[in-house]
Coordinates of C-alpha atoms in Angstrom, one line a residue:
M1 CA -107.1 50.2 -25.0
C2 CA -107.7 49.3 -21.3
C3 CA -104.0 49.6 -20.4
Q4 CA -103.8 52.9 -22.3
M5 CA -106.7 54.3 -20.2
L6 CA -104.9 53.5 -17.0
V7 CA -101.4 54.9 -17.6
N8 CA -100.0 57.8 -15.7
T9 CA -99.0 59.8 -18.8
L10 CA -100.8 59.8 -22.2
E11 CA -99.1 59.4 -25.6
D12 CA -99.0 63.2 -26.1
G13 CA -97.1 63.6 -22.8
T14 CA -100.0 65.0 -20.8
R15 CA -101.0 63.6 -17.4
N16 CA -103.9 61.2 -17.5
G17 CA -106.9 63.1 -16.1
L18 CA -108.4 59.8 -14.8
V19 CA -105.7 59.6 -12.2
D20 CA -106.7 63.0 -10.7
E21 CA -110.4 62.1 -11.1
L22 CA -110.3 58.8 -9.2
G23 CA -107.2 59.1 -7.0
A24 CA -104.5 56.5 -6.2
P25 CA -106.6 53.9 -4.3
Y26 CA -109.2 53.6 -7.1
M27 CA -106.5 53.4 -9.8
E28 CA -104.8 50.7 -7.8
M29 CA -108.1 48.8 -7.8
L30 CA -108.6 49.0 -11.5
L31 CA -104.9 48.1 -12.2
D32 CA -105.4 45.0 -10.0
L33 CA -108.4 43.8 -11.8
L34 CA -107.5 44.7 -15.4
V35 CA -103.7 45.1 -15.9
H36 CA -101.3 43.4 -13.5
P37 CA -100.1 40.1 -15.0
E38 CA -100.7 38.1 -11.9
G39 CA -104.1 39.6 -11.2
P40 CA -107.4 38.4 -12.7
R41 CA -107.0 40.6 -15.9
L42 CA -110.7 40.5 -16.4
R43 CA -111.1 42.4 -19.6
D44 CA -108.6 40.5 -21.8
R45 CA -109.3 37.1 -20.3
I46 CA -113.1 37.4 -20.7
S47 CA -112.9 39.0 -24.1
H48 CA -110.5 36.2 -25.3
G49 CA -112.7 33.5 -23.8
E50 CA -110.1 32.3 -21.3
V51 CA -112.3 32.4 -18.3
N52 CA -114.5 29.5 -17.2
I53 CA -117.1 31.2 -15.0
Y54 CA -117.7 28.0 -13.1
C55 CA -114.1 27.9 -11.9
V56 CA -113.9 31.4 -10.5
S57 CA -113.3 31.3 -6.8
A58 CA -115.8 32.8 -4.4
T59 CA -113.0 35.0 -2.9
M60 CA -112.2 36.4 -6.4
A61 CA -115.8 36.9 -7.3
A62 CA -116.4 38.8 -4.0
H63 CA -113.4 41.0 -4.6
V64 CA -114.6 41.9 -8.1
I65 CA -118.1 42.7 -6.9
S66 CA -116.7 44.8 -4.0
V67 CA -114.6 46.9 -6.4
A68 CA -117.5 47.4 -8.8
M69 CA -119.8 48.5 -6.0
T70 CA -117.1 50.8 -4.6
L71 CA -116.6 52.5 -8.0
C72 CA -120.4 52.9 -8.3
A73 CA -120.6 54.3 -4.8
Y74 CA -117.9 56.8 -5.6
Y75 CA -120.3 58.8 -7.8
C76 CA -123.4 58.3 -5.6
S77 CA -124.9 61.5 -4.2
S78 CA -125.4 59.8 -0.8
N79 CA -122.3 58.8 1.2
T80 CA -122.6 55.0 1.7
G81 CA -119.4 54.7 3.6
W82 CA -117.8 52.5 0.9
T83 CA -115.6 55.2 -0.4
V84 CA -114.2 56.0 3.0
H85 CA -113.3 52.4 3.6
M86 CA -111.6 51.9 0.2
E87 CA -109.3 55.0 0.6
N88 CA -107.0 52.5 2.4
Y89 CA -106.9 50.1 -0.5
R90 CA -103.5 48.6 -1.3
S91 CA -102.7 46.7 -4.4
L92 CA -102.9 42.9 -4.2
F93 CA -101.4 41.9 -7.5
H94 CA -98.7 44.4 -8.1
P95 CA -95.3 42.7 -8.3
L96 CA -94.2 44.6 -5.2
S97 CA -97.2 43.5 -3.3
I98 CA -96.5 39.9 -4.3
L99 CA -92.9 40.3 -3.3
R100 CA -94.0 41.4 0.2
R101 CA -96.1 38.2 0.6
E102 CA -93.2 36.1 -0.7
L103 CA -90.8 37.7 1.8
L104 CA -93.2 37.0 4.7
T105 CA -93.6 33.4 3.4
L106 CA -89.8 32.9 3.5
I107 CA -89.5 34.5 7.0
D108 CA -92.3 32.2 8.3
A109 CA -90.4 29.1 7.0
L110 CA -87.2 30.0 9.0
P111 CA -88.4 28.7 12.4
L112 CA -88.3 25.2 10.8
L113 CA -84.6 25.4 11.1
C114 CA -84.4 27.1 14.5
N115 CA -84.7 25.1 17.7
D116 CA -82.7 24.6 20.9
Q117 CA -81.3 21.2 19.7
L118 CA -79.9 22.7 16.5
A119 CA -78.7 25.9 18.2
S120 CA -76.7 23.9 20.8
A121 CA -75.3 21.3 18.4
P122 CA -71.4 21.1 18.4
R123 CA -70.0 22.5 15.2
Q124 CA -67.0 22.0 13.0
G125 CA -64.5 24.8 12.5
A126 CA -65.7 25.5 8.9
V127 CA -69.3 25.8 10.1
E128 CA -68.3 28.2 12.9
E129 CA -66.4 30.3 10.3
A130 CA -69.5 30.4 8.0
I131 CA -71.7 31.4 10.9
A132 CA -69.4 34.3 11.9
C133 CA -69.1 35.5 8.2
V134 CA -72.8 35.4 7.4
G135 CA -73.8 36.7 10.8
G136 CA -71.5 39.7 10.5
A137 CA -73.0 40.5 7.1
V138 CA -76.5 40.3 8.5
E139 CA -75.6 42.8 11.2
G140 CA -74.1 45.2 8.6
V141 CA -77.2 45.0 6.4
A142 CA -79.5 45.5 9.4
T143 CA -77.5 48.6 10.5
A144 CA -77.6 50.0 6.9
L145 CA -81.3 49.4 6.6
H146 CA -82.0 51.2 9.8
Q147 CA -79.9 54.1 8.8
Q148 CA -81.7 54.2 5.5
I149 CA -85.2 54.4 6.9
S150 CA -84.6 56.4 10.1
S151 CA -81.2 58.2 9.6
T152 CA -79.7 56.6 12.7
T153 CA -76.9 54.0 12.8
T154 CA -78.6 51.7 15.3
S155 CA -78.9 48.1 14.2
L156 CA -82.2 46.5 13.6
H157 CA -83.1 43.1 15.0
F158 CA -84.4 40.7 12.4
H159 CA -87.9 40.6 14.0
M160 CA -88.0 44.4 13.5
I161 CA -87.3 43.9 9.8
Q162 CA -90.2 41.5 9.7
Q163 CA -92.4 44.0 11.4
L164 CA -91.4 46.6 8.8
I165 CA -92.5 44.3 6.0
Q166 CA -95.8 43.6 7.8
E167 CA -96.7 47.1 9.0
R168 CA -94.8 49.7 7.0
W169 CA -94.4 48.2 3.5
F170 CA -96.8 50.4 1.7
E171 CA -95.5 53.4 3.5
L172 CA -91.9 52.7 2.3
V173 CA -92.8 51.2 -1.1
K174 CA -95.1 52.8 -3.7
T175 CA -96.9 50.5 -6.1
L176 CA -98.7 53.0 -8.4
F177 CA -97.0 53.7 -11.7
V178 CA -93.6 52.1 -11.0
S179 CA -90.9 52.5 -13.6
R180 CA -89.8 49.6 -15.9
D181 CA -86.4 49.7 -14.3
M182 CA -87.9 49.1 -10.9
L183 CA -90.0 46.3 -12.2
E184 CA -86.9 44.6 -13.7
V185 CA -85.3 44.9 -10.2
V186 CA -88.4 43.5 -8.5
G187 CA -88.4 40.5 -10.9
I188 CA -84.9 39.6 -9.9
L189 CA -85.6 40.1 -6.2
R190 CA -88.7 37.8 -6.4
R191 CA -86.8 35.0 -8.2
S192 CA -84.1 35.3 -5.5
V193 CA -86.6 35.0 -2.7
Q194 CA -88.4 32.1 -4.3
H195 CA -85.2 30.1 -4.7
C196 CA -84.2 30.9 -1.2
H197 CA -87.6 29.8 0.1
S198 CA -87.4 26.6 -1.9
A199 CA -83.9 25.9 -0.4
I200 CA -85.2 26.4 3.2
Q201 CA -88.2 24.1 2.5
Q202 CA -85.8 21.4 1.2
V203 CA -83.5 21.7 4.2
G204 CA -86.5 21.5 6.6
S205 CA -87.9 18.4 4.8
M206 CA -84.5 16.7 4.8
L207 CA -84.0 17.6 8.5
T208 CA -87.3 16.0 9.4
L209 CA -86.6 12.9 7.2
R210 CA -83.1 12.3 8.6
Q211 CA -84.3 12.8 12.2
E212 CA -86.9 10.1 11.7
Q213 CA -84.4 7.8 10.2
F214 CA -81.9 8.6 13.0
D215 CA -84.5 7.8 15.7
K216 CA -85.2 4.5 14.0
R217 CA -81.5 3.8 13.6
T218 CA -81.7 3.2 9.9
L219 CA -79.0 5.7 8.9
R220 CA -75.7 4.4 7.5
S221 CA -72.4 5.8 8.8
R222 CA -72.0 8.2 5.9
Q223 CA -75.6 9.3 6.2
R224 CA -75.1 10.0 9.9
A225 CA -72.1 12.2 9.2
N226 CA -74.1 14.1 6.5
F227 CA -77.0 14.5 9.0
E228 CA -74.7 15.9 11.6
L229 CA -73.3 18.5 9.1
L230 CA -76.9 19.4 8.2
Q231 CA -77.8 20.0 11.8
Q232 CA -74.7 22.2 12.3
S233 CA -75.4 24.1 9.1
C234 CA -79.0 25.2 9.7
V235 CA -77.8 28.3 11.6
V236 CA -75.8 29.3 8.5
Y237 CA -78.9 28.8 6.2
V238 CA -81.2 30.9 8.4
A239 CA -78.6 33.7 8.6
A240 CA -78.1 33.6 4.8
S241 CA -81.8 33.8 4.3
R242 CA -82.1 36.8 6.7
L243 CA -79.2 38.4 4.8
L244 CA -81.1 38.1 1.5
V245 CA -84.3 39.5 3.1
G246 CA -82.2 42.5 4.4
V247 CA -80.7 43.1 1.0
V248 CA -84.1 43.0 -0.7
M249 CA -85.4 45.6 1.8
I250 CA -82.5 47.9 1.3
Q251 CA -83.0 47.7 -2.5
I252 CA -86.7 48.3 -2.6
T253 CA -86.6 51.2 -0.2
R254 CA -83.8 53.0 -2.0
F255 CA -84.0 52.4 -5.7
I256 CA -81.2 54.2 -7.5
C257 CA -82.3 54.9 -11.1
H258 CA -79.0 56.5 -12.4
D259 CA -77.0 53.4 -11.4
H260 CA -79.5 50.8 -12.8
Q261 CA -77.0 48.6 -14.7
T262 CA -74.7 48.3 -11.6
I263 CA -77.7 47.4 -9.5
I264 CA -78.9 44.8 -12.0
K265 CA -75.4 43.3 -12.3
G266 CA -75.1 43.0 -8.5
L267 CA -78.6 41.6 -8.0
K268 CA -78.0 38.9 -10.7
K269 CA -75.1 37.7 -8.5
M270 CA -77.5 37.4 -5.6
L271 CA -79.9 35.5 -7.8
Q272 CA -77.1 33.2 -8.9
F273 CA -76.4 32.5 -5.2
A274 CA -80.1 31.7 -4.5
E275 CA -80.3 29.4 -7.5
N276 CA -77.1 27.5 -6.5
F277 CA -78.3 27.4 -2.9
D278 CA -81.6 25.9 -4.1
S279 CA -79.7 23.4 -6.2
Q280 CA -77.2 22.3 -3.6
T281 CA -79.8 21.7 -1.0
S282 CA -82.1 19.6 -3.3
P283 CA -82.9 16.0 -2.2
G284 CA -80.6 14.7 -5.0
K285 CA -77.5 16.5 -3.7
N286 CA -77.6 17.4 0.0
R287 CA -74.3 19.2 -0.4
W288 CA -74.3 21.0 2.9
D289 CA -70.6 21.9 2.8
V290 CA -71.0 23.5 -0.7
A291 CA -74.1 25.3 0.5
N292 CA -72.1 26.7 3.4
S293 CA -69.4 27.9 1.1
L294 CA -72.1 29.6 -1.1
C295 CA -73.5 31.4 1.9
M296 CA -70.1 32.6 2.9
E297 CA -69.3 33.8 -0.6
F298 CA -72.7 35.6 -0.8
A299 CA -72.0 37.3 2.6
S300 CA -68.5 38.4 1.5
K301 CA -70.0 40.2 -1.6
I302 CA -72.4 42.4 0.3
V303 CA -71.4 46.1 0.5
C304 CA -74.0 48.3 2.1
L305 CA -75.5 51.6 0.9
P306 CA -75.8 52.0 -1.9
L307 CA -76.4 48.4 -2.5
V308 CA -73.6 46.9 -4.5
I309 CA -72.7 43.2 -4.7
T310 CA -69.0 43.1 -5.7

């Protein structure tokens, strides 16, 4: 019943009057608290006895109380200032909002693989080829993204893409009453970002471990060769991660409903890359050569606007 009250269109096809009565920010608040799967889902969890009140965090309790007070203040005769403040509310638990946080977490992890020593490390020919291939794809996606959001062909530097996510996400992406097709796309994008972040964390951890072992001179000959390839390959992995971030941004800012199955097919290939990238960089494998090949293959499949992964 709760979900039915918060839909955009009622069963008889008419628009839900609650949307017009409350407005988008207040609907976002209610959906956050009551509906979104990764939110607190207060009604169903309390009514089904799934909540231990003593385990509710202070942050979550404060959020719930703030929303309740804001909804009460909305109908107060005197202006308390709460309603003005909450007009800028943005969803916390919508899948698109969580995707934003996951993208920023991935971006924040990339400096682990970027330092002067790694950047200046001599590289094998195969690694140089991978850097050129993936780097070229990143430039293409950055140019396409800039064209998509500003109608110019100038390329975006990666730090500008990060700034877009931080400052303009909710301007470019709407979270209220998103279609099921879009939610399916977001689910694939989130899994791709999660696997990519896991891979970067694994690479960073192995880099730290091998550096410590190298400094102590405890690496065997084969391990030293593997460590050298890892150092050379970090630039490839950072570029591939940036490429994935760019593809995600293109997709969520230009969702093409009429070509849904083509989009899903292409994004599943990106997800497959991210899963394999995660697997090949795991502590039990450390297959940096295979990971490089995966990054090159991923880059070669990117075709910009509309997003198609061939």
